């Protein structure tokens, strides 16, 4: 038919509902009488509407879901790391922390593939917890002859050292995680 190209041009506007009532009527009348345009209209109607609108929303939703999931995991990791830090301080085992921190570093790296988080999880909680405990006991024994600032310095230095040792084993775990990925990548090739 002669009108077919015109109808074809009007279809996108027709689907969006942007045509005047008379034009809409005219297009519909043509679609009823022309099977070629009718099938074209039914093909073009769905993808145009859905592709434009839905995926954007889905993508946002998905990203929000992923982000909240990551935050949840991060909270769990931080919780575990604080638990381990407290445990090592309380238990006062000389070497009991080695394996848990090795595993903590390994798991953290396998999960996030970043050393930054290993630092945050292995170093900071231990440092803060040791510092808190040491400062607390410092304030408990203020009657001693020790210089107060020296004692605070000792507390910071001691906590730093303890956190460093814990961090060392976590980093060893992370390196094993890194080797694991390297090994896997070379296996894929
Ligand atoms: Zn037609």
PDB file of C-alpha atoms and ligand atoms in Angstrom:
ATOM      1  CA  UNK A   1       0.000   0.000   0.000  1.00  0.00           C
ATOM      2  CA  UNK A   2       0.934   3.600  -0.539  1.00  0.00           C
ATOM      3  CA  UNK A   3       0.544   4.577   3.132  1.00  0.00           C
ATOM      4  CA  UNK A   4       2.866   1.833   4.418  1.00  0.00           C
ATOM      5  CA  UNK A   5       6.059   3.954   4.624  1.00  0.00           C
ATOM      6  CA  UNK A   6       4.148   6.703   6.434  1.00  0.00           C
ATOM      7  CA  UNK A   7       2.706   4.213   8.930  1.00  0.00           C
ATOM      8  CA  UNK A   8       6.148   2.751   9.410  1.00  0.00           C
ATOM      9  CA  UNK A   9       7.499   6.208  10.248  1.00  0.00           C
ATOM     10  CA  UNK A  10       4.651   6.884  12.637  1.00  0.00           C
ATOM     11  CA  UNK A  11       4.929   3.575  14.557  1.00  0.00           C
ATOM     12  CA  UNK A  12       7.406   4.766  17.215  1.00  0.00           C
ATOM     13  CA  UNK A  13       5.229   7.795  17.977  1.00  0.00           C
ATOM     14  CA  UNK A  14       2.167   5.559  17.896  1.00  0.00           C
ATOM     15  CA  UNK A  15       3.680   3.227  20.492  1.00  0.00           C
ATOM     16  CA  UNK A  16       4.605   6.144  22.707  1.00  0.00           C
ATOM     17  CA  UNK A  17       1.052   7.462  22.425  1.00  0.00           C
ATOM     18  CA  UNK A  18       2.267  10.745  21.018  1.00  0.00           C
ATOM     19  CA  UNK A  19      -0.007  10.856  17.945  1.00  0.00           C
ATOM     20  CA  UNK A  20      -3.131  12.956  17.684  1.00  0.00           C
ATOM     21  CA  UNK A  21      -6.370  10.968  18.124  1.00  0.00           C
ATOM     22  CA  UNK A  22      -7.200  11.290  14.424  1.00  0.00           C
ATOM     23  CA  UNK A  23      -3.766  10.078  13.351  1.00  0.00           C
ATOM     24  CA  UNK A  24      -3.909   7.222  15.866  1.00  0.00           C
ATOM     25  CA  UNK A  25      -7.265   6.217  14.409  1.00  0.00           C
ATOM     26  CA  UNK A  26      -5.880   6.374  10.908  1.00  0.00           C
ATOM     27  CA  UNK A  27      -2.806   4.250  11.852  1.00  0.00           C
ATOM     28  CA  UNK A  28      -4.995   1.679  13.601  1.00  0.00           C
ATOM     29  CA  UNK A  29      -7.306   1.487  10.655  1.00  0.00           C
ATOM     30  CA  UNK A  30      -4.332   0.846   8.397  1.00  0.00           C
ATOM     31  CA  UNK A  31      -2.910  -1.775  10.778  1.00  0.00           C
ATOM     32  CA  UNK A  32      -6.234  -3.618  10.684  1.00  0.00           C
ATOM     33  CA  UNK A  33      -6.146  -3.787   6.921  1.00  0.00           C
ATOM     34  CA  UNK A  34      -2.419  -4.292   6.319  1.00  0.00           C
ATOM     35  CA  UNK A  35      -0.860  -7.480   7.643  1.00  0.00           C
ATOM     36  CA  UNK A  36       2.712  -6.335   6.841  1.00  0.00           C
ATOM     37  CA  UNK A  37       2.450  -3.186   8.966  1.00  0.00           C
ATOM     38  CA  UNK A  38       0.489  -5.047  11.608  1.00  0.00           C
ATOM     39  CA  UNK A  39       3.241  -7.602  12.146  1.00  0.00           C
ATOM     40  CA  UNK A  40       5.828  -4.823  12.078  1.00  0.00           C
ATOM     41  CA  UNK A  41       3.850  -2.989  14.761  1.00  0.00           C
ATOM     42  CA  UNK A  42       3.649  -6.039  17.001  1.00  0.00           C
ATOM     43  CA  UNK A  43       7.394  -6.676  16.643  1.00  0.00           C
ATOM     44  CA  UNK A  44       8.408  -3.087  17.315  1.00  0.00           C
ATOM     45  CA  UNK A  45       5.989  -2.428  20.154  1.00  0.00           C
ATOM     46  CA  UNK A  46       7.538  -4.574  22.867  1.00  0.00           C
ATOM     47  CA  UNK A  47      11.298  -4.134  22.499  1.00  0.00           C
ATOM     48  CA  UNK A  48      11.108  -0.350  22.141  1.00  0.00           C
ATOM     49  CA  UNK A  49       9.163   0.116  25.342  1.00  0.00           C
ATOM     50  CA  UNK A  50      11.054  -2.404  27.445  1.00  0.00           C
ATOM     51  CA  UNK A  51      14.603  -1.744  26.375  1.00  0.00           C
ATOM     52  CA  UNK A  52      14.277   1.942  27.056  1.00  0.00           C
ATOM     53  CA  UNK A  53      12.685   1.749  30.465  1.00  0.00           C
ATOM     54  CA  UNK A  54      13.233  -1.455  32.342  1.00  0.00           C
ATOM     55  CA  UNK A  55      16.965  -2.220  32.290  1.00  0.00           C
ATOM     56  CA  UNK A  56      17.882   1.159  33.800  1.00  0.00           C
ATOM     57  CA  UNK A  57      15.729   0.471  36.835  1.00  0.00           C
ATOM     58  CA  UNK A  58      16.954  -3.118  37.049  1.00  0.00           C
ATOM     59  CA  UNK A  59      20.558  -1.995  36.815  1.00  0.00           C
ATOM     60  CA  UNK A  60      20.105   0.526  39.620  1.00  0.00           C
ATOM     61  CA  UNK A  61      18.337  -2.056  41.742  1.00  0.00           C
ATOM     62  CA  UNK A  62      21.032  -4.603  41.063  1.00  0.00           C
ATOM     63  CA  UNK A  63      23.800  -2.167  41.914  1.00  0.00           C
ATOM     64  CA  UNK A  64      22.062  -1.225  45.148  1.00  0.00           C
ATOM     65  CA  UNK A  65      21.711  -4.905  45.977  1.00  0.00           C
ATOM     66  CA  UNK A  66      25.374  -5.609  45.217  1.00  0.00           C
ATOM     67  CA  UNK A  67      26.501  -2.592  47.223  1.00  0.00           C
ATOM     68  CA  UNK A  68      24.433  -3.526  50.255  1.00  0.00           C
ATOM     69  CA  UNK A  69      25.676  -7.084  50.000  1.00  0.00           C
ATOM     70  CA  UNK A  70      29.283  -5.879  49.869  1.00  0.00           C
ATOM     71  CA  UNK A  71      28.703  -3.629  52.851  1.00  0.00           C
ATOM     72  CA  UNK A  72      27.199  -6.535  54.753  1.00  0.00           C
ATOM     73  CA  UNK A  73      30.180  -8.751  53.989  1.00  0.00           C
ATOM     74  CA  UNK A  74      32.495  -5.931  54.938  1.00  0.00           C
ATOM     75  CA  UNK A  75      30.728  -5.592  58.271  1.00  0.00           C
ATOM     76  CA  UNK A  76      31.071  -9.321  58.834  1.00  0.00           C
ATOM     77  CA  UNK A  77      34.774  -9.146  57.993  1.00  0.00           C
ATOM     78  CA  UNK A  78      35.323  -6.201  60.314  1.00  0.00           C
ATOM     79  CA  UNK A  79      33.358  -8.009  63.024  1.00  0.00           C
ATOM     80  CA  UNK A  80      35.473 -11.141  62.674  1.00  0.00           C
ATOM     81  CA  UNK A  81      38.681  -9.144  62.640  1.00  0.00           C
ATOM     82  CA  UNK A  82      37.716  -7.308  65.839  1.00  0.00           C
ATOM     83  CA  UNK A  83      36.728 -10.593  67.436  1.00  0.00           C
ATOM     84  CA  UNK A  84      40.124 -12.062  66.531  1.00  0.00           C
ATOM     85  CA  UNK A  85      41.922  -8.972  67.812  1.00  0.00           C
ATOM     86  CA  UNK A  86      40.085  -9.109  71.128  1.00  0.00           C
ATOM     87  CA  UNK A  87      40.649 -12.828  71.356  1.00  0.00           C
ATOM     88  CA  UNK A  88      44.416 -12.526  70.922  1.00  0.00           C
ATOM     89  CA  UNK A  89      44.614  -9.798  73.569  1.00  0.00           C
ATOM     90  CA  UNK A  90      42.511 -11.718  76.075  1.00  0.00           C
ATOM     91  CA  UNK A  91      43.846 -15.201  75.389  1.00  0.00           C
ATOM     92  CA  UNK A  92      47.402 -13.831  75.411  1.00  0.00           C
ATOM     93  CA  UNK A  93      48.585 -16.780  73.367  1.00  0.00           C
ATOM     94  CA  UNK A  94      51.971 -16.130  71.877  1.00  0.00           C
ATOM     95  CA  UNK A  95      51.374 -17.816  68.541  1.00  0.00           C
ATOM     96  CA  UNK A  96      47.677 -18.628  68.574  1.00  0.00           C
ATOM     97  CA  UNK A  97      46.951 -15.722  66.247  1.00  0.00           C
ATOM     98  CA  UNK A  98      49.144 -16.900  63.400  1.00  0.00           C
ATOM     99  CA  UNK A  99      46.753 -19.310  61.711  1.00  0.00           C
ATOM    100  CA  UNK A 100      43.567 -17.220  62.194  1.00  0.00           C
ATOM    101  CA  UNK A 101      45.282 -14.163  60.745  1.00  0.00           C
ATOM    102  CA  UNK A 102      46.773 -16.098  57.893  1.00  0.00           C
ATOM    103  CA  UNK A 103      43.287 -17.362  57.027  1.00  0.00           C
ATOM    104  CA  UNK A 104      41.770 -13.921  57.544  1.00  0.00           C
ATOM    105  CA  UNK A 105      44.246 -12.381  55.102  1.00  0.00           C
ATOM    106  CA  UNK A 106      43.734 -15.190  52.601  1.00  0.00           C
ATOM    107  CA  UNK A 107      39.924 -15.043  52.695  1.00  0.00           C
ATOM    108  CA  UNK A 108      39.859 -11.242  52.569  1.00  0.00           C
ATOM    109  CA  UNK A 109      42.079 -11.206  49.522  1.00  0.00           C
ATOM    110  CA  UNK A 110      40.152 -13.985  47.765  1.00  0.00           C
ATOM    111  CA  UNK A 111      37.000 -11.978  48.362  1.00  0.00           C
ATOM    112  CA  UNK A 112      38.085  -8.470  47.503  1.00  0.00           C
ATOM    113  CA  UNK A 113      41.384  -8.912  45.643  1.00  0.00           C
ATOM    114  CA  UNK A 114      42.809  -5.876  47.339  1.00  0.00           C
ATOM    115  CA  UNK A 115      45.562  -5.462  49.906  1.00  0.00           C
ATOM    116  CA  UNK A 116      44.015  -2.254  51.186  1.00  0.00           C
ATOM    117  CA  UNK A 117      41.239  -4.141  52.921  1.00  0.00           C
ATOM    118  CA  UNK A 118      43.673  -6.674  54.352  1.00  0.00           C
ATOM    119  CA  UNK A 119      45.516  -3.762  55.969  1.00  0.00           C
ATOM    120  CA  UNK A 120      42.271  -2.370  57.326  1.00  0.00           C
ATOM    121  CA  UNK A 121      41.086  -5.691  58.679  1.00  0.00           C
ATOM    122  CA  UNK A 122      44.301  -7.150  60.029  1.00  0.00           C
ATOM    123  CA  UNK A 123      46.171  -4.078  61.227  1.00  0.00           C
ATOM    124  CA  UNK A 124      43.695  -1.477  62.444  1.00  0.00           C
ATOM    125  CA  UNK A 125      41.524  -3.570  64.824  1.00  0.00           C
ATOM    126  CA  UNK A 126      44.572  -5.087  66.537  1.00  0.00           C
ATOM    127  CA  UNK A 127      46.259  -1.708  66.787  1.00  0.00           C
ATOM    128  CA  UNK A 128      43.215   0.017  68.234  1.00  0.00           C
ATOM    129  CA  UNK A 129      42.418  -2.784  70.630  1.00  0.00           C
ATOM    130  CA  UNK A 130      45.960  -3.125  71.941  1.00  0.00           C
ATOM    131  CA  UNK A 131      46.275   0.622  72.244  1.00  0.00           C
ATOM    132  CA  UNK A 132      43.034   0.818  74.197  1.00  0.00           C
ATOM    133  CA  UNK A 133      44.035  -1.973  76.564  1.00  0.00           C
ATOM    134  CA  UNK A 134      47.537  -0.636  77.086  1.00  0.00           C
ATOM    135  CA  UNK A 135      46.389   2.932  77.660  1.00  0.00           C
ATOM    136  CA  UNK A 136      43.770   1.667  80.059  1.00  0.00           C
ATOM    137  CA  UNK A 137      46.357  -0.189  82.134  1.00  0.00           C
ATOM    138  CA  UNK A 138      48.593   2.885  81.903  1.00  0.00           C
ATOM    139  CA  UNK A 139      45.898   5.008  83.485  1.00  0.00           C
ATOM    140  CA  UNK A 140      45.382   2.319  86.116  1.00  0.00           C
ATOM    141  CA  UNK A 141      48.997   2.571  87.274  1.00  0.00           C
ATOM    142  CA  UNK A 142      49.629   6.285  87.240  1.00  0.00           C
ATOM    143  CA  UNK A 143      51.305   6.099  90.645  1.00  0.00           C
ATOM    144  CA  UNK A 144      54.402   4.566  89.095  1.00  0.00           C
ATOM    145  CA  UNK A 145      57.479   6.692  88.536  1.00  0.00           C
ATOM    146  CA  UNK A 146      57.229   6.297  84.819  1.00  0.00           C
ATOM    147  CA  UNK A 147      56.953   9.375  82.700  1.00  0.00           C
ATOM    148  CA  UNK A 148      53.354   9.558  81.533  1.00  0.00           C
ATOM    149  CA  UNK A 149      54.229  10.490  77.959  1.00  0.00           C
ATOM    150  CA  UNK A 150      56.811   7.762  77.794  1.00  0.00           C
ATOM    151  CA  UNK A 151      54.131   5.297  78.813  1.00  0.00           C
ATOM    152  CA  UNK A 152      51.742   6.569  76.168  1.00  0.00           C
ATOM    153  CA  UNK A 153      54.516   6.379  73.635  1.00  0.00           C
ATOM    154  CA  UNK A 154      55.271   2.830  74.764  1.00  0.00           C
ATOM    155  CA  UNK A 155      51.599   1.932  74.384  1.00  0.00           C
ATOM    156  CA  UNK A 156      51.472   3.296  70.826  1.00  0.00           C
ATOM    157  CA  UNK A 157      54.777   1.689  69.928  1.00  0.00           C
ATOM    158  CA  UNK A 158      53.796  -1.652  71.464  1.00  0.00           C
ATOM    159  CA  UNK A 159      50.390  -1.645  69.748  1.00  0.00           C
ATOM    160  CA  UNK A 160      52.002  -0.779  66.445  1.00  0.00           C
ATOM    161  CA  UNK A 161      54.412  -3.669  66.831  1.00  0.00           C
ATOM    162  CA  UNK A 162      51.666  -6.130  67.778  1.00  0.00           C
ATOM    163  CA  UNK A 163      49.462  -4.975  64.913  1.00  0.00           C
ATOM    164  CA  UNK A 164      52.452  -5.239  62.589  1.00  0.00           C
ATOM    165  CA  UNK A 165      53.075  -8.855  63.562  1.00  0.00           C
ATOM    166  CA  UNK A 166      49.404  -9.749  63.093  1.00  0.00           C
ATOM    167  CA  UNK A 167      49.376  -7.903  59.799  1.00  0.00           C
ATOM    168  CA  UNK A 168      52.441  -9.793  58.625  1.00  0.00           C
ATOM    169  CA  UNK A 169      50.645 -13.117  58.803  1.00  0.00           C
ATOM    170  CA  UNK A 170      47.514 -11.699  57.218  1.00  0.00           C
ATOM    171  CA  UNK A 171      49.656 -10.394  54.350  1.00  0.00           C
ATOM    172  CA  UNK A 172      51.191 -13.855  53.983  1.00  0.00           C
ATOM    173  CA  UNK A 173      47.656 -15.192  53.612  1.00  0.00           C
ATOM    174  CA  UNK A 174      46.852 -12.478  51.075  1.00  0.00           C
ATOM    175  CA  UNK A 175      49.973 -13.347  49.073  1.00  0.00           C
ATOM    176  CA  UNK A 176      48.844 -16.981  48.969  1.00  0.00           C
ATOM    177  CA  UNK A 177      45.475 -15.683  47.700  1.00  0.00           C
ATOM    178  CA  UNK A 178      47.270 -13.627  45.065  1.00  0.00           C
ATOM    179  CA  UNK A 179      49.305 -16.679  44.018  1.00  0.00           C
ATOM    180  CA  UNK A 180      46.074 -18.627  43.785  1.00  0.00           C
ATOM    181  CA  UNK A 181      44.657 -16.112  41.280  1.00  0.00           C
ATOM    182  CA  UNK A 182      47.928 -16.042  39.331  1.00  0.00           C
ATOM    183  CA  UNK A 183      47.908 -19.805  39.168  1.00  0.00           C
ATOM    184  CA  UNK A 184      44.290 -19.850  38.031  1.00  0.00           C
ATOM    185  CA  UNK A 185      44.924 -17.209  35.353  1.00  0.00           C
ATOM    186  CA  UNK A 186      47.859 -19.115  33.896  1.00  0.00           C
ATOM    187  CA  UNK A 187      45.705 -22.244  33.969  1.00  0.00           C
ATOM    188  CA  UNK A 188      42.991 -20.471  31.969  1.00  0.00           C
ATOM    189  CA  UNK A 189      45.385 -19.496  29.204  1.00  0.00           C
TER     190      UNK A 189
HETATM  191 ZN1  LIG B   1       0.900  -1.153   5.567  1.00  0.00          ZN
END
